[in-house]
Amino acid sequence: MASATPHGRHEHDERFQTEADRLIAPGHDFASVTDSISKIVLQRRTPRGWWLGFAFAFGLMQLLLYAVAHLLFVGIGVWGITIPIGWGFDIINFVWWIGIGHAGTLISAILLLLRQEWRTSINRFAEAMTLFAVACAAFYPIFHTGRPWIAFYWLLPYPNTMGLWPNFRSPLIWDVFAVTTYATVSALFWFVGLIPDLATLRDRAQSKAWKVVYGMAAMGWRGSAKHWHNYETAYLLLAALATPLVVSVHTVVSFDFATGIVPGWHATIFPPYFVAGAIYAGFAMVLTLSIPLRKFYGLEDFITMRHLENMAKVMLATGLIVAYGYMCEAFFAWYSGNPYEKYMILNRMTGPYALSYWALILCNVVAPNMLWSKRLRTSVPFLFFISFVVSIGMWLERFVIIVTSLHRDFLPSSWGLYAGTRFDWAAFVGTIGLFLTLIFLFVRFLPAISIFEMRTLVPAAEMKEGEEHS
Amino acid sequence: MSAEPPRAPFEARVEFAGVRPKAERGRALWRSLDELQESPEFLEFLHREFPARASELEDPRGRREFMRVMGASAALAGLAACTKQPEELIVPYVRQPEQIVPGRPLFFATAILDRGYARGVLVESHEGRPTKIEGNPDHPASLGGSDAVSQAAILDLYDPDRAQTVRSFGEIHSWAEFVAALKPVLEKQRAKRGAGLRILTETVTSPTLRQQLEDLLAELPEARWHLWDPGAGNAYAGARLAFGEAVETRCHLDAAAVVVSLDADFLASGPASVRRIRDFAKRRRLSDDGAPLNRLYAVETTPGLTGVNADHRLPVKPSEMEGIVRALAAALGLPIEGGTSDHAAWIAPLAKDLQAHAGASVVLAGEALSPEAHALVHLINERLGVVGKTVSYSAPVAAEGDPASLGELFAEMSARRVEALLILGGNPVYTAPADVPFGDAMMLVPFRVHLSLHDDETSERCHWQLPEAHPLEAWSDARAFDGTASIVQPLIEPLYAGKSAHEVLALLTSRPDRRGRDIVRDHWRPRLGPDFEKAWRRALHDGLVAGTALPETPMTVKLGDWAKAKTPAAAPGLEVVFRPDPTVGDGRHANNGWLQELPKPVSKLTWENAVYMSLATARSLGVRTSSSQDGGTESAGQPTPQGTVTDLVQITLDGRKVSGPAWVLPGHPDGVVTVHLGYGRWRAGRVGNGAGFNAYAIRGSAALHWATGAQVEKTAYSAKVSCTQDHWSMEGRHLVRAGTREEFEHEPRFAQELAEDPPNNLTLYPPHAYEGHAWGLSVDLNACVGCNACVTACQSENNIPVVGKDQVGRGREMHWIRVDRYFEGRPEDPASIRTWSQPVMCMHCENAPCEVVCPVTATVHSDEGLNDMVYNRCVGTRYCSNNCPYKVRRFNFYLYQDWTTPTYKMMRNPDVTVRSRGVMEKCTYCVQRITRARIDAKNQGREIRDGEIQTACQQACPAEAIVFGDQNDAQSRVAGLKASPRSYGLLTELNTRPRTTYLAAVRNPNPEMPKASHG
Amino acid sequence: MSQIFHHSTNTLAKVSIFGAVFGAGAGLWLLLEVNRSPYVTNVGVAREQPVPFSHAHHVGGMGVDCRYCHTSVERSAQAGIPPTKTCMNCHAQIWSQSPTLEPVRASLRSGRSIEWVKVNDLPDFVYFNHGAHVNKGVGCGTCHGRVDRMPLMWQHASLQMEWCLECHRQPEKYVRPKAEVFNVAWEPPADWSASGRGAELVKEYGIKPRTSCSTCHR
C-alpha cells in the first residue's frame, strides 16, 4: 500500500552503490533498524556513560537556578550591563540560542518539502534540539527585564483594567509573537513526527508502566492506512506552516537591532544575514550533537558520512552568506559617509573590543572556508572541531553587534565599557546545562532517530512494508 | 546611606595594596577584572563606597527588607490579578495651622551659611517638612540663583548620621547634665576673669553671635576668642598692607568689559560666587539689551571654572604668580620691580587691553595670593581707575580672624594655659595644619566642648559633644558678601536634641535658658526702627533686613615697602597646590552623598580627590597613562568597565607623606600638582568615611595654599577611581558649537550651518499636532559656566538617589541632568587646552527613538510634546536607553532609593514618584511643576503665564543659562531664544527634533594675544 | 498484543480536547471577573472606622456642605480630612458626652490625631487633583456616589484606570453644572445625553481632559 509509506522511496536501490552516498549501511532489514534504534530507549539498564553525562549537565543547570535566584533577589545590577551598554550577555545569548534553534525546523520542514531524504536520520533530534534551544532562548527575554514579575502581565494584558495595550510598534513585541509561534509549531511538528515511533515503543515496551506512558503519548496509533493518511497530511501541512517561520523568526529578531538608530544596528542587511547566520549556527550545533551521538550509541549505520558532509556543505554555504553580511556592514559604513557609522566600524576593528571582532572573523569567515576541501569535509574529528569554532564565532558575532555598537554611539561624553560578570557567565553556562539536560533526557526516553522513516530507506522497503505495521 | 561602620583612613591604602596586582591582570582580560571585583579586598572597597544597598544584600535583615520592597514594587506595578492595595490610614491634624492647605507647599525665606557667609534662599515646605531649597530673588548674594552646596543643605538636615544627642566620650547624656558639668568650670573662670577660657569659632558674620561673643569677652576680659577657617586666604591681610586696615573688596562684574583673574576662581568659590556668575553671565548672554560681550583673562594653576570660561587662560605655577602680578603692574606703568619676563608676550597685550578699557575693567586676586600680591592688585585697580565703578570697598563683613590665631591657641594649649576650650562649629582636629597637631595639644585642656552637626574627628577628643541645630532648625542671622543681614528662621523643630551656637553661648551667661529666637530678636529689637514687629515680619518675609548692606567707603592705596620686590624662594622639586574641594569644600560636606557623587566641575571625578597633574608631569613620574580609549587625548590610568584604574602616587613634603591616585588634568601646568582638601576623613559618617585621601596631612601652617620642594613618586599600588566621563574629545562631532566674536558678527548662523537637519516628513508615523502648549527648553552655552548647581537642584527636586562610588564607576550614576565636559587642544601643551561644558538632559524629542521601541508603552509622547516616562508601567527592558542617542536615561539597576531611613522619607518631594528597582527614569521637564501651574491657571480661569513654570535646573542656574517655556507662544522667552541665530539642536541630523536646544557659545578672544593660548 | 487501555479512554481523549479549550476560556473569564470584583476593588465594602462617622447623618440628614469639612477640595489636590477641632466645633455642644465620640474628645485632649481608615485609596503613583475636577463641573457624587446615604463610608467606584479614562475620554457624559457639583443627590435629567447639554458644558467650562500619561503619573 504505497499510500501507507512516507515520501517516495523508488530510486533507493540504485542509490545504495557508492560509499559516500549511503544513507544507511548495508545489511539492515526492518527488524534490525527497529531494534538498534528502539533498544537505546528500551534497554533495562541505563549505561553509566549516560548517568555521568546527565549528572554533569544537571549540575550545570543548577548554576542557572542560582543565577536566576540571585538576579531576582538582588537586581539586574548583578550583570555587567550599564548605561550606555544596556544589553549584554542577556540578549547576546538570546539571539545565540534562537539561532541554534533554527536548524531543526529547517531540516524537518524545508528539506522534507524538498524531498531531501538524507534529512531522515537527523531530523528527529534536530527538532528536539530546536525545542530545547528555544526553551533556553525564551529564558532571556523575560529575565533580562528589570521587573520580570510584571513583564508577563504587560505583554499579555489580561485583565486589562487599565485600558492600555502593549506597544505594537516595538520590535520586542514582535519578538514575543514570533518566538512563541515558532516554539508552538516546532513542538507540534516534533510531536506529530513522534507518534508512530511512540506506538512502536508502546508495543515493544516491557513494563506495564511504560506501555501506559508511551500508549497515552501515542494517542492510540494503530498504523492503519487511515492513520497513515491523516498522518501524512498533517505532517505535510505542519511542514508548510513551519517553513515560513524558519525565515520569519530570525528576521524579526534582527529587527530588534535593525529598527534601532544605533550605528551598527541600523542596517537593512540584518534580516537576511541573521537568518543565514542562524542556519549556520544551527547546523553547527547539529553536528556537535550528532557526532558523539552516533559514536556512543553506535548509530554510524544510520547517521552516515553523507549526512555529515551534507551538513558541512550547508555550513559552508551559509557561512559564506554571513561573511558577505560582514563585508556589507563595512562597505555601507564607508559608502554611507555617515561619520557615526564610519567610527563604529573603525572602532570595531581597532577599538577596545577589536580582539572580539577579529576572533569573530577568524571563526566565521576564515574557518568555514576550510570546508571547501573534501578531505576535511569528510573528517569526523575536524567537523566536530569546526562545529565548535562556528558556535563560538556566532556567539562572538552577537557580542560584537550588541556591545561594540552600544559602547560608543553618538555622544563621546557617555561612552563606556562592558564586561560580563560572574552572574552573566553563570546564567550562560546554566542555560547550556539546561540544554544538555534536556538532550540527555530525550535520547534516553525517546527514539533519537525516526524508526519508521529509517525503515523506508531499507532496501527491502518494497515488499515487507505491510507486515511490519501490524 | 551605606550601612558600613566607620573605618580608619589607613585602611584605604591597605586595600589599594590588595587590589593592585589583580588590577594589572585585569588589563589583560575582563574575567580577571571580574575576579578583582569579587576579591575580598575589593568587595570591602565596594562596600565601603556603596551607600545604598550592596551591604544589605548580604545581611539577612537587609534581605527581608528587599523582599518587602520587591513585594511593594510588585504591588505598585499593579501586578496581575488579585493584588489588593494595603490598607492605608489618614492622619489629619488635631488643630490645623491656618496657613497650611494640605497638598500645597509653603515657601519661607531664610539663609544658608557658606563658610559663615549668608546665601539667601527660599525653602519649600510640605506640611511642615522642608523639601527643597531655592535661591531668594530678593537676596543680593542669590538674585534667585543658587549653587550645589546650598541645594544640598537639605540633605544635611535629614542626614541620619548627624549628632543626635549630647555625648560625653560616646556615652549619651542630657543637656541638663552638660549644664551641670559646665557650672563649676564656669564659676572657676568667672573668678579668674576667664583667664583659662578659650573659644574657637569658624568665620562669623552673624551680628548676634558676634555681639554675644563680645559681651562674653567684656564679662570675662581674660578669655580669648580664636578663629580658624582652613579655607581662609590673604584678602584681609592684603588690604591691611594696601590701606592700613582690613576692608571687604566687592567687584561689579556686570560693569566690567575686561575681567582679569589672577588665580581667583571667582565663579566657583567665595561668598559672592553665585552673584558673580550672574553678573558675569549678563555680559556673556549677547542678549538684546545690547550689553557688549565681556572678555575674561585667567592666570591660574589648577584648571577651575574661571579658567575654563576664560577667553585666554595662562596656566602657571603658583610660584610664578607674584612675578606676573608685578610684571602686569609694571606693564601698566606702575613703579613696581620684580616682575617676571617669562610671559611678556601674554602680559603686554593684556595690559594694553586693560588700559583700553580703563574704568570698565577689573583685576581680581585669588585668596591664595600673598598679601603683597593682593596689595598690588588693589594698586592696579586704582591705577585703572575702576574703584567705585567695577570695584568698591567696605568695612569687613566677617569678624577678622587671621590664620595665626589657631597657632596661638595651639601654643597656649601646649603650655597648659587653657583650662576650658569651647569649639563652636568647625573641625580643627581634622583641618588644622600638619605642623599644628591641634588634636594632641587639645588633650592637655581639662574641659573640652565641641558643638557640631556631626560627631566628628574633633568631637572624638572632647569631653562634651553637643549636637548643633541645622540652620533650617534654628534661629540665627548672618551677613552676605556685601554685609546684607538675613534672619535665619527655622522651618522645623530640631529633629534631634540640637541647639544653636547662640543658645550654647547663652549657657555661659547669667541667662542660660534663653531661646535662640529671643536672643536674635533681642539683638535686632533696637536696630529695626520704631515698629519692631512690623520690620521683623518684613525681614522674615523678604529673607533680608533692608538697608543693612555695608556702605561703600573710598580707599586709597598707601605704597609701602611691601611694594618692593622680594627674591622668590626657589626650591627644588615639584610645587603642591592646596585647594578646598569643589564639592565637599574643606571637608564639612564629606558626609553629603549628593555632593560626594556630584562630578567635580573639570575632572568629572566623584567620591574622592586625586593628585592632579599635567600629562608631562605624569609621564616624568612614570605614571600609567592611556590614550583615553584611543580618543586622541590622553587620560590617567586605565579605563575598565568598573572604573578607571590609576597609579597611586606619594607626595612627600617636609618629611610628611600622603598618597593618592594620580589624575592627568588637561590644562594643568607642568612641574606642579594640585591636591584638594576635605577628603580622607575617618569620622565623617557612613558616607564620607575613608573616601579619598587627607591632604591636610602634608599642609603646613607656613604654606597653607601652596608649597614648594615636594617629592612626588609613583608607588607600587594602584587605585580604582570613578569618573563620569572617560572620554575627553568631541571626535570632531559638532556637539558644543562655539565661535569667536568675529565669526559671529561675520556669520551669525555659524552654529546652524555645521549640520543640516532632515525634512520633517521623513518619519513613517503621523506627525503630532500640538494645539495647546509645546514645552521647550533652551540652554545658553555662552552663559553656562558649568557650575553643577542644576545637577543638585534636579537631584533634590526629583528624588534622585545616590548610587555610590562603585556604581558610578560602572556608569550607573542617576543624575537626570549632567554637564558634559570636552577638551580641545594638545594635552602636552597646557596653554593650548580649551574646555567646554554642556548641560545635557532629556531632549524630549518630537520623534523620540525611545518611544517607538518600548514594548509596554512606558515612555510615550504627551499632547504637549513631553516625552512622558511612566515608572509604574516600566518593566525595564532598557531598550529605550540603548536607542537614546543622548544617553540621558537612567536605570535603577539595584534598589538605589533608600526606602527605610525615616528622615529621608520626610525629605522627598511628595509630587514625584519614588522609583523602585528595575525601572528606567529620566528628566521630565519637571512635569510636576507644569501640572501644578496648569491646574492653578485653570482654577483661576486664565492661561499659564510665560515664566510661571521654572524647571528646577532653570531656577537654580546662577547664570540664567536655562530657559523653559511654551514654544507655541511666540511671545515667550524660549520661543525668542529658539529663533536666535545661535540656536541649534544636538544630533538633529538623526531627525529626533529635540525640544531642548542650545545657543552656541561665542568667545571673545583678543586678537593680539599669542596664538598658543587659543588652542 | 494485550489491551493497555479500557475503551472508555477513547471518549475521554476526545472530550479532553474540548475540555482543555473550555478550561482555558473559563480560567480567563474568572481572572477578569475577580480582578474587577469588590474583592480586589473594595467597591461597596463599608469600612470600620475608629469613630462610626455617618455621612448619611451629617450630609443626608443635616445637609452639611462637603466643604465644611473637606475645606481644601477646591484649592488643592487633597480634599482634606477635617482636623479634630472641626468635629468639636459642633460636638463641644451637642452629643458632648456621647461615648461614641470619646475618641474625638480624647484626640483633642491628647493632641493625638484620629487615625481614619482610607476608603478611596489611589496607588501612590497616581496623582489625582480634587481642585482640578470640582472646579470643572465634576461632582463629588460622580466618583464618591451617594455619600448622603452611606452610614459608614464605602468606595463607590472601582478607581481602576479604565474607569478614569471612561470620563477623560468622554467628559460630556459625566460633567454637571457647577452649581450642582456639591449636590451629591444630583442626577442628570433623563434627556441629558440627547439634549447635548453635557457637550455645551464641556465647551463652556473649557474642559480639555488629557489622557497623556503624565497627567496622572509622574
mmCIF file with all atom_site columns, C-alpha atoms in Angstrom, chain B residues 116-184:
data_model
loop_
_atom_site.group_PDB
_atom_site.id
_atom_site.type_symbol
_atom_site.label_atom_id
_atom_site.label_alt_id
_atom_site.label_comp_id
_atom_site.label_asym_id
_atom_site.label_entity_id
_atom_site.label_seq_id
_atom_site.pdbx_PDB_ins_code
_atom_site.Cartn_x
_atom_site.Cartn_y
_atom_site.Cartn_z
_atom_site.occupancy
_atom_site.B_iso_or_equiv
_atom_site.pdbx_formal_charge
_atom_site.auth_seq_id
_atom_site.auth_comp_id
_atom_site.auth_asym_id
_atom_site.auth_atom_id
_atom_site.pdbx_PDB_model_num
ATOM 1  C CA . GLY B 1 116 ? 29.940 81.748 57.554 1.00 0.00 ? 116 GLY B CA 1
ATOM 2  C CA . TYR B 1 117 ? 28.508 83.964 54.833 1.00 0.00 ? 117 TYR B CA 1
ATOM 3  C CA . ALA B 1 118 ? 24.782 84.103 54.115 1.00 0.00 ? 118 ALA B CA 1
ATOM 4  C CA . ARG B 1 119 ? 23.225 82.751 50.939 1.00 0.00 ? 119 ARG B CA 1
ATOM 5  C CA . GLY B 1 120 ? 19.636 83.946 50.739 1.00 0.00 ? 120 GLY B CA 1
ATOM 6  C CA . VAL B 1 121 ? 17.272 81.091 49.971 1.00 0.00 ? 121 VAL B CA 1
ATOM 7  C CA . LEU B 1 122 ? 13.607 80.216 49.762 1.00 0.00 ? 122 LEU B CA 1
ATOM 8  C CA . VAL B 1 123 ? 12.761 76.850 51.279 1.00 0.00 ? 123 VAL B CA 1
ATOM 9  C CA . GLU B 1 124 ? 9.805  74.784 50.087 1.00 0.00 ? 124 GLU B CA 1
ATOM 10 C CA . SER B 1 125 ? 7.874  73.164 52.901 1.00 0.00 ? 125 SER B CA 1
ATOM 11 C CA . HIS B 1 126 ? 5.250  70.424 52.619 1.00 0.00 ? 126 HIS B CA 1
ATOM 12 C CA . GLU B 1 127 ? 3.050  70.151 55.708 1.00 0.00 ? 127 GLU B CA 1
ATOM 13 C CA . GLY B 1 128 ? 5.945  71.365 57.796 1.00 0.00 ? 128 GLY B CA 1
ATOM 14 C CA . ARG B 1 129 ? 8.677  69.318 56.135 1.00 0.00 ? 129 ARG B CA 1
ATOM 15 C CA . PRO B 1 130 ? 11.337 71.336 54.301 1.00 0.00 ? 130 PRO B CA 1
ATOM 16 C CA . THR B 1 131 ? 11.911 69.542 50.995 1.00 0.00 ? 131 THR B CA 1
ATOM 17 C CA . LYS B 1 132 ? 13.676 71.874 48.576 1.00 0.00 ? 132 LYS B CA 1
ATOM 18 C CA . ILE B 1 133 ? 15.954 74.897 48.679 1.00 0.00 ? 133 ILE B CA 1
ATOM 19 C CA . GLU B 1 134 ? 15.767 77.644 46.047 1.00 0.00 ? 134 GLU B CA 1
ATOM 20 C CA . GLY B 1 135 ? 17.600 80.914 45.621 1.00 0.00 ? 135 GLY B CA 1
ATOM 21 C CA . ASN B 1 136 ? 15.940 84.040 47.003 1.00 0.00 ? 136 ASN B CA 1
ATOM 22 C CA . PRO B 1 137 ? 15.391 86.519 44.133 1.00 0.00 ? 137 PRO B CA 1
ATOM 23 C CA . ASP B 1 138 ? 15.484 89.459 46.570 1.00 0.00 ? 138 ASP B CA 1
ATOM 24 C CA . HIS B 1 139 ? 18.773 88.495 48.153 1.00 0.00 ? 139 HIS B CA 1
ATOM 25 C CA . PRO B 1 140 ? 21.927 90.185 46.763 1.00 0.00 ? 140 PRO B CA 1
ATOM 26 C CA . ALA B 1 141 ? 24.023 87.020 47.044 1.00 0.00 ? 141 ALA B CA 1
ATOM 27 C CA . SER B 1 142 ? 21.481 84.974 45.119 1.00 0.00 ? 142 SER B CA 1
ATOM 28 C CA . LEU B 1 143 ? 19.134 87.029 42.933 1.00 0.00 ? 143 LEU B CA 1
ATOM 29 C CA . GLY B 1 144 ? 17.248 83.761 42.541 1.00 0.00 ? 144 GLY B CA 1
ATOM 30 C CA . GLY B 1 145 ? 20.289 81.747 41.574 1.00 0.00 ? 145 GLY B CA 1
ATOM 31 C CA . SER B 1 146 ? 21.700 79.010 43.709 1.00 0.00 ? 146 SER B CA 1
ATOM 32 C CA . ASP B 1 147 ? 24.646 76.638 43.974 1.00 0.00 ? 147 ASP B CA 1
ATOM 33 C CA . ALA B 1 148 ? 25.145 72.952 44.559 1.00 0.00 ? 148 ALA B CA 1
ATOM 34 C CA . VAL B 1 149 ? 26.215 73.364 48.177 1.00 0.00 ? 149 VAL B CA 1
ATOM 35 C CA . SER B 1 150 ? 23.150 75.330 49.282 1.00 0.00 ? 150 SER B CA 1
ATOM 36 C CA . GLN B 1 151 ? 20.928 72.936 47.339 1.00 0.00 ? 151 GLN B CA 1
ATOM 37 C CA . ALA B 1 152 ? 22.487 70.004 49.164 1.00 0.00 ? 152 ALA B CA 1
ATOM 38 C CA . ALA B 1 153 ? 21.982 71.577 52.593 1.00 0.00 ? 153 ALA B CA 1
ATOM 39 C CA . ILE B 1 154 ? 18.581 69.892 52.709 1.00 0.00 ? 154 ILE B CA 1
ATOM 40 C CA . LEU B 1 155 ? 20.296 66.516 52.692 1.00 0.00 ? 155 LEU B CA 1
ATOM 41 C CA . ASP B 1 156 ? 22.479 67.574 55.622 1.00 0.00 ? 156 ASP B CA 1
ATOM 42 C CA . LEU B 1 157 ? 19.347 68.431 57.571 1.00 0.00 ? 157 LEU B CA 1
ATOM 43 C CA . TYR B 1 158 ? 17.991 64.901 57.201 1.00 0.00 ? 158 TYR B CA 1
ATOM 44 C CA . ASP B 1 159 ? 21.371 63.147 57.437 1.00 0.00 ? 159 ASP B CA 1
ATOM 45 C CA . PRO B 1 160 ? 20.802 60.157 59.740 1.00 0.00 ? 160 PRO B CA 1
ATOM 46 C CA . ASP B 1 161 ? 24.471 60.335 60.746 1.00 0.00 ? 161 ASP B CA 1
ATOM 47 C CA . ARG B 1 162 ? 24.029 63.734 62.406 1.00 0.00 ? 162 ARG B CA 1
ATOM 48 C CA . ALA B 1 163 ? 24.954 64.082 66.044 1.00 0.00 ? 163 ALA B CA 1
ATOM 49 C CA . GLN B 1 164 ? 21.647 63.325 67.752 1.00 0.00 ? 164 GLN B CA 1
ATOM 50 C CA . THR B 1 165 ? 22.306 63.643 71.453 1.00 0.00 ? 165 THR B CA 1
ATOM 51 C CA . VAL B 1 166 ? 24.668 65.241 73.903 1.00 0.00 ? 166 VAL B CA 1
ATOM 52 C CA . ARG B 1 167 ? 27.543 62.807 74.314 1.00 0.00 ? 167 ARG B CA 1
ATOM 53 C CA . SER B 1 168 ? 30.469 62.538 76.608 1.00 0.00 ? 168 SER B CA 1
ATOM 54 C CA . PHE B 1 169 ? 33.115 60.136 75.347 1.00 0.00 ? 169 PHE B CA 1
ATOM 55 C CA . GLY B 1 170 ? 30.496 58.234 73.421 1.00 0.00 ? 170 GLY B CA 1
ATOM 56 C CA . GLU B 1 171 ? 28.015 57.996 76.265 1.00 0.00 ? 171 GLU B CA 1
ATOM 57 C CA . ILE B 1 172 ? 24.618 59.571 75.872 1.00 0.00 ? 172 ILE B CA 1
ATOM 58 C CA . HIS B 1 173 ? 23.818 62.425 78.237 1.00 0.00 ? 173 HIS B CA 1
ATOM 59 C CA . SER B 1 174 ? 21.282 65.221 78.533 1.00 0.00 ? 174 SER B CA 1
ATOM 60 C CA . TRP B 1 175 ? 21.710 68.956 78.127 1.00 0.00 ? 175 TRP B CA 1
ATOM 61 C CA . ALA B 1 176 ? 20.958 69.315 81.823 1.00 0.00 ? 176 ALA B CA 1
ATOM 62 C CA . GLU B 1 177 ? 23.910 67.101 82.663 1.00 0.00 ? 177 GLU B CA 1
ATOM 63 C CA . PHE B 1 178 ? 26.137 69.208 80.443 1.00 0.00 ? 178 PHE B CA 1
ATOM 64 C CA . VAL B 1 179 ? 24.973 72.399 82.099 1.00 0.00 ? 179 VAL B CA 1
ATOM 65 C CA . ALA B 1 180 ? 25.671 70.828 85.462 1.00 0.00 ? 180 ALA B CA 1
ATOM 66 C CA . ALA B 1 181 ? 29.168 69.852 84.357 1.00 0.00 ? 181 ALA B CA 1
ATOM 67 C CA . LEU B 1 182 ? 29.732 73.321 82.921 1.00 0.00 ? 182 LEU B CA 1
ATOM 68 C CA . LYS B 1 183 ? 28.743 75.129 86.097 1.00 0.00 ? 183 LYS B CA 1
ATOM 69 C CA . PRO B 1 184 ? 31.880 74.580 88.254 1.00 0.00 ? 184 PRO B CA 1
#
